[in-house]
XYZ file of C-alpha atoms in Angstrom:
440
model
C 0.000 0.000 0.000
C 1.048 3.574 -0.668
C 1.069 6.085 2.164
C -0.695 9.421 1.602
C 0.425 12.040 4.128
C -1.755 15.134 4.641
C 0.069 18.065 6.249
C -2.453 20.225 8.106
C -6.040 19.554 9.159
C -7.690 22.864 8.286
C -10.293 23.335 5.559
C -8.314 21.936 2.630
C -6.578 19.218 4.652
C -9.695 17.981 6.449
C -11.774 17.846 3.282
C -8.966 16.179 1.332
C -8.581 13.454 3.976
C -12.356 13.116 4.420
C -12.956 12.639 0.693
C -9.914 10.382 0.287
C -11.394 8.069 2.924
C -14.556 7.801 0.831
C -12.723 7.257 -2.480
C -9.662 5.159 -1.616
C -10.381 1.438 -1.602
C -9.267 -0.643 1.358
C -5.789 -1.936 0.650
C -5.171 0.753 -1.972
C -3.537 3.339 0.299
C -3.127 4.281 3.946
C -3.843 7.825 5.150
C -1.984 9.929 7.719
C -2.968 13.448 8.812
C -0.589 15.611 10.887
C -1.901 18.637 12.783
C -1.173 20.062 16.258
C -4.899 20.620 16.884
C -7.350 17.705 17.070
C -9.978 19.532 15.044
C -10.730 21.672 12.007
C -11.819 25.203 12.913
C -14.858 26.425 10.988
C -13.589 30.005 10.948
C -16.784 31.738 9.697
C -18.343 30.812 13.047
C -15.623 32.466 15.143
C -17.339 35.901 15.189
C -20.476 34.216 16.544
C -18.384 32.397 19.141
C -17.190 35.874 20.202
C -20.785 36.988 20.588
C -21.944 33.857 22.379
C -24.338 32.921 19.560
C -22.521 29.607 19.021
C -20.937 27.276 21.553
C -17.171 27.251 21.051
C -16.891 23.491 20.540
C -19.504 23.625 17.776
C -17.155 25.745 15.644
C -14.659 22.872 15.723
C -14.967 19.622 13.746
C -13.187 16.699 15.399
C -10.622 14.901 13.258
C -10.938 11.600 15.096
C -14.728 11.604 15.061
C -14.987 12.010 11.304
C -11.678 10.665 9.905
C -12.098 7.059 10.952
C -9.717 5.449 8.462
C -6.948 8.024 8.891
C -4.059 7.851 11.342
C -4.037 11.150 13.234
C -0.668 12.445 14.448
C -0.839 15.271 17.009
C 2.055 17.455 15.977
C 3.314 20.041 13.518
C 5.353 19.268 10.410
C 8.475 21.416 10.681
C 10.348 20.205 7.595
C 9.512 18.438 4.323
C 12.246 16.538 2.479
C 10.488 15.433 -0.673
C 13.681 14.115 -2.206
C 13.731 11.480 0.560
C 9.927 11.508 0.980
C 10.101 12.186 4.688
C 8.772 14.861 7.027
C 10.028 15.938 10.427
C 7.208 16.256 12.965
C 7.380 18.161 16.235
C 4.967 16.348 18.536
C 2.799 18.179 21.042
C 4.669 16.448 23.879
C 7.906 18.124 22.795
C 9.487 15.138 21.015
C 10.238 14.771 17.312
C 9.589 11.973 14.865
C 10.192 11.261 11.183
C 7.354 10.046 8.974
C 7.819 8.476 5.580
C 5.314 8.798 2.745
C 4.713 7.977 -0.899
C 2.374 10.897 -1.686
C 2.255 14.202 0.191
C -0.627 16.662 0.389
C 0.521 20.045 1.723
C -2.380 21.999 3.250
C -0.611 23.695 6.150
C -2.534 26.966 5.760
C -1.303 30.470 6.494
C -0.372 32.271 9.709
C -1.482 35.633 11.065
C 0.556 38.465 9.549
C 2.399 40.268 12.325
C 4.190 43.608 12.155
C 7.063 44.804 14.346
C 4.922 47.273 16.291
C 5.866 47.894 19.946
C 3.473 46.172 22.319
C 1.507 44.147 19.762
C 3.271 40.848 20.456
C 2.656 41.286 24.206
C -0.930 42.626 24.079
C -2.755 41.398 20.979
C -4.928 38.323 20.450
C -5.470 36.823 16.999
C -8.724 35.494 15.561
C -7.912 32.316 13.637
C -8.665 29.648 16.254
C -11.464 28.740 18.645
C -9.276 29.310 21.695
C -8.622 32.887 20.621
C -12.322 33.603 20.085
C -13.163 32.216 23.534
C -10.394 34.259 25.158
C -11.616 37.488 23.515
C -15.179 36.888 24.683
C -14.091 36.054 28.231
C -11.834 39.113 28.361
C -14.744 41.368 27.394
C -17.144 39.814 29.917
C -14.540 40.016 32.684
C -13.841 43.655 31.803
C -17.551 44.453 32.204
C -17.607 42.839 35.651
C -14.529 44.788 36.720
C -15.732 48.091 35.256
C -19.082 47.827 37.035
C -17.328 47.869 40.398
C -15.323 51.028 39.634
C -16.198 54.686 39.645
C -16.018 56.536 36.288
C -12.402 57.307 35.433
C -9.403 56.254 33.312
C -9.322 52.617 34.484
C -13.035 52.089 33.879
C -12.733 53.764 30.472
C -9.836 51.469 29.553
C -11.807 48.360 30.554
C -14.638 49.344 28.219
C -12.349 50.114 25.246
C -11.865 47.496 22.509
C -9.565 47.790 19.477
C -9.590 45.608 16.343
C -6.782 45.985 13.797
C -7.644 44.844 10.269
C -10.698 45.548 8.138
C -11.033 42.269 6.254
C -13.937 39.883 6.748
C -12.510 38.334 9.914
C -11.852 41.692 11.552
C -15.112 43.386 10.546
C -17.317 40.421 11.464
C -15.544 39.893 14.786
C -15.667 43.616 15.581
C -19.359 43.942 14.687
C -20.385 40.838 16.631
C -18.442 41.893 19.736
C -19.973 45.379 19.478
C -23.409 43.771 19.275
C -22.668 41.676 22.374
C -21.357 44.679 24.325
C -24.351 46.836 23.374
C -26.777 44.201 24.652
C -24.611 43.357 27.657
C -24.552 46.917 29.009
C -28.293 46.641 29.707
C -27.480 43.997 32.319
C -25.170 46.425 34.123
C -27.112 49.360 35.620
C -23.788 50.766 36.864
C -22.631 51.288 33.274
C -23.850 53.443 30.416
C -23.848 52.531 26.704
C -22.060 55.817 25.994
C -19.024 54.528 27.906
C -18.369 51.789 25.332
C -15.426 52.724 23.122
C -14.913 50.429 20.110
C -12.181 51.145 17.532
C -11.655 49.433 14.162
C -8.314 50.371 12.550
C -7.662 49.737 8.842
C -4.551 50.821 6.915
C -6.381 51.105 3.577
C -9.068 53.594 2.601
C -11.848 51.004 2.828
C -12.903 47.827 4.620
C -14.126 44.482 3.265
C -12.061 44.349 0.046
C -14.207 41.427 -1.187
C -17.203 43.751 -1.720
C -17.454 46.884 -3.873
C -17.136 50.444 -2.603
C -20.841 51.124 -2.058
C -21.584 48.173 0.251
C -18.268 48.742 2.038
C -19.205 52.362 2.771
C -22.618 51.212 4.010
C -20.925 48.883 6.510
C -18.712 51.739 7.774
C -21.740 54.015 8.169
C -23.647 51.262 9.966
C -20.830 50.700 12.459
C -20.443 54.424 13.112
C -24.189 54.830 13.725
C -23.857 52.140 16.389
C -21.224 54.220 18.162
C -18.055 52.608 16.802
C -14.952 54.488 15.642
C -13.757 53.316 12.202
C -10.249 54.610 11.428
C -9.434 54.329 7.707
C -6.020 55.087 6.186
C -4.698 54.576 9.711
C -2.084 52.353 11.287
C -1.263 51.356 14.840
C 2.107 52.882 15.754
C 2.396 51.460 19.258
C 0.399 49.388 21.744
C 2.771 49.247 24.718
C 0.974 48.226 27.921
C -2.360 48.599 26.163
C -1.792 52.267 25.294
C -2.712 52.460 21.609
C -1.118 55.165 19.473
C -2.451 55.657 15.921
C -0.666 57.156 12.927
C -3.213 60.006 12.999
C -1.889 61.056 16.417
C -4.894 59.769 18.366
C -4.089 57.894 21.589
C -6.191 55.848 24.021
C -5.900 52.979 26.492
C -7.504 49.718 25.393
C -8.092 46.646 27.535
C -8.600 44.401 24.522
C -6.527 44.438 21.308
C -7.496 41.985 18.551
C -5.142 41.571 15.580
C -6.719 40.497 12.267
C -4.429 42.306 9.811
C -4.266 39.612 7.149
C -2.303 36.416 6.555
C 1.348 35.641 5.970
C 3.048 32.663 4.349
C 3.427 29.612 6.551
C 7.113 29.568 7.650
C 7.340 25.806 7.209
C 6.253 26.055 3.568
C 8.266 29.163 2.760
C 11.525 28.133 4.454
C 11.640 24.443 5.389
C 10.847 22.387 2.313
C 12.549 21.438 -0.947
C 9.246 21.773 -2.799
C 9.062 24.764 -5.181
C 7.673 28.017 -3.776
C 7.008 31.416 -5.342
C 8.276 34.859 -4.322
C 5.534 35.189 -1.687
C 6.505 31.965 0.059
C 3.528 30.038 -1.330
C 3.697 26.528 -2.720
C 3.816 26.525 -6.522
C 0.960 24.379 -7.813
C -0.664 23.691 -11.175
C -4.340 24.147 -11.928
C -4.998 20.491 -11.041
C -3.337 21.130 -7.624
C -0.193 19.098 -8.333
C 2.953 20.797 -7.057
C 5.148 22.340 -9.726
C 4.381 23.788 -13.144
C 2.992 22.340 -16.354
C 6.531 22.188 -17.719
C 8.141 20.901 -14.527
C 5.702 18.943 -12.310
C 6.815 17.410 -9.011
C 5.756 13.765 -8.779
C 3.669 12.628 -5.792
C 3.226 16.119 -4.321
C -0.009 18.095 -4.062
C -1.026 21.361 -2.456
C -4.141 23.424 -1.757
C -5.567 26.067 0.532
C -3.989 29.225 1.909
C -0.402 27.948 1.596
C -0.667 27.290 -2.157
C -0.527 29.610 -5.174
C -3.504 28.114 -7.024
C -4.126 29.622 -10.490
C -7.549 31.251 -10.871
C -8.833 29.950 -14.198
C -11.994 32.077 -13.952
C -9.961 35.277 -14.332
C -9.405 36.814 -17.740
C -5.934 37.944 -16.646
C -2.947 35.607 -16.526
C -1.099 35.015 -13.271
C -4.115 35.667 -11.027
C -4.413 33.366 -8.006
C -7.499 32.194 -6.159
C -8.360 34.236 -3.067
C -7.264 32.521 0.168
C -10.682 31.913 1.714
C -12.877 29.067 2.927
C -14.896 28.846 -0.301
C -11.799 27.925 -2.282
C -10.050 25.824 0.383
C -13.035 23.495 0.810
C -13.501 22.955 -2.908
C -9.772 22.581 -3.531
C -9.582 19.915 -0.827
C -12.396 17.943 -2.455
C -10.903 18.196 -5.951
C -7.452 17.315 -4.669
C -8.814 14.046 -3.239
C -10.466 13.185 -6.564
C -7.298 13.964 -8.512
C -5.022 11.962 -6.201
C -7.267 8.920 -6.604
C -7.407 9.488 -10.375
C -3.600 9.394 -10.585
C -3.459 6.272 -8.386
C -5.770 4.543 -10.867
C -4.090 5.851 -14.022
C -6.789 8.342 -14.958
C -6.484 11.998 -15.934
C -6.916 14.868 -13.472
C -9.235 17.874 -13.607
C -8.250 21.538 -13.151
C -9.637 23.625 -10.311
C -12.282 26.057 -11.545
C -14.706 27.774 -9.188
C -16.837 30.842 -9.805
C -17.359 32.700 -6.531
C -20.749 32.519 -4.854
C -20.521 36.094 -3.617
C -19.602 37.489 -0.216
C -21.760 37.397 2.909
C -20.943 38.809 6.343
C -22.619 39.050 9.724
C -22.539 42.476 11.375
C -24.161 41.563 14.666
C -27.483 40.066 15.711
C -30.045 40.598 12.946
C -27.730 42.583 10.672
C -25.632 41.488 7.712
C -24.585 42.177 4.145
C -24.466 39.990 1.017
C -23.132 40.797 -2.432
C -23.052 38.756 -5.622
C -21.667 40.839 -8.465
C -23.979 43.893 -8.530
C -26.715 42.272 -6.444
C -26.556 43.525 -2.832
C -28.715 42.582 0.168
C -28.455 44.419 3.495
C -29.894 44.055 6.977
C -31.959 41.194 8.415
C -32.372 39.253 5.165
C -28.604 39.235 4.570
C -28.072 38.076 8.168
C -30.517 35.182 7.627
C -28.726 34.339 4.361
C -25.421 34.287 6.271
C -26.762 31.839 8.826
C -28.469 29.687 6.226
C -25.380 29.442 4.035
C -23.014 28.563 6.853
C -25.240 25.989 8.516
C -25.316 24.241 5.134
C -21.573 24.712 4.594
C -20.304 23.496 7.988
C -19.247 19.855 7.519
C -21.175 16.892 8.963
C -24.821 16.683 9.983
C -23.784 16.348 13.598
C -22.356 19.877 13.582
C -25.287 21.302 11.615
C -27.777 20.005 14.179
C -25.746 21.249 17.148
C -25.414 24.752 15.682
C -29.111 24.950 14.824
C -30.031 23.843 18.347
C -27.888 26.609 19.891
C -29.382 29.238 17.579
C -32.932 28.163 18.456
C -32.118 28.190 22.181
C -30.678 31.705 21.871
C -33.928 32.928 20.284
C -35.811 31.926 23.461
C -33.262 32.647 26.197
C -30.806 35.084 24.601
C -27.024 34.894 24.716
C -25.162 33.270 27.580
C -23.131 35.982 29.334
C -21.026 33.905 31.728
C -17.275 34.485 31.588
C -15.009 31.485 32.122
C -11.755 33.419 31.974
C -10.551 31.625 35.098
C -10.330 28.396 33.087
C -7.067 29.759 31.672
C -5.621 29.457 35.191
C -7.426 26.413 36.594
C -5.108 25.869 39.587
C -5.357 29.368 41.065
C -8.345 28.594 43.304
C -6.844 25.290 44.417
C -3.465 26.844 45.258
C -5.110 29.730 47.124
C -7.261 27.391 49.169
C -10.555 28.493 47.645
C -9.686 32.166 47.332
C -8.680 33.164 43.760
C -5.009 34.089 43.589
C -4.291 37.725 42.633
C -3.014 38.316 39.083
């Protein structure tokens, strides 16, 4: 039997392994998936995890529950030596191991793009994983509890100040959902006033949501500003030392919560620790059928897809255009990759990746959203319902669909859960202190 090794269990990797299990005959090949996390994160649900509209675990799809014929290795691939057909894996326990393979599928994804800005590394939280979304929510809820016990002043103002950096879909959706949560939460705190909430969205370009056209993007900015948010366009964060945010416009303020969503960067393992071909951006060079290499110089037994791969966009009239690194493409690339790998195993021809976008849809808080397909734009409640409908259909497995629907229906009756479990990040504090929480 040949060994097919899948590097990364995100969208493209999970779907590739999932579909390979369904297509590979028993005895034809063995499957291995390597990922440090035991689940695939359904990232479009992270903003709703922030807002408490979805239970955190329901935004994660278990590898072991759904990949029943695949060997799961809990670790991160740190080096690929395709010449020897081996990978070096750093296990979660701190050890290392070498895995051999016959066919490799590289779907390691991208990493959050960081900039050398003072204080960001120490203060900011990303928004790519479930743990980060939970931490942001708990930080906000804890800040409300602390602010309610203080008199108006600088410390209370800092606790009620939130800053998001990055105006892409992840940043705007997360910002809008957290603003929606805070606006509803303040009603539960008679000590606080809605006017004390201070939400800042910082974007270096002159617009947000680059996936939609100018008109809908401006509508989103106006909508956020009408809800009391500050949207800073053509602005950069200069410093965030000790939570004191300094903007390139000269504005300064203290912020208890800093969320960094300023785009993606090439995965360091792909860009620097493999002998597979990469382009000038550090992305894996792949053909239209998702094989690594070029039409003139293909690399045998190597495949790539998702955010770490430079996949040609055959729907574009211009040459050299790549598919946008988003969930729509990663899911479909993973499925096609599985079909093409099996086709090659059985001596059949492969198919190129071609996908015409289905439009862009975003949630902007409870009951508010925006959808655009070419020139067709929907705003408000209908767009929000379209967002929920699309994603409950798109999230993999019926088990997850049912769980998410059940939470949404429960929230309609009882509202959001507003309990903070921030103390779970330090579970031994109460035990060590003898029942009294240890001071920070």
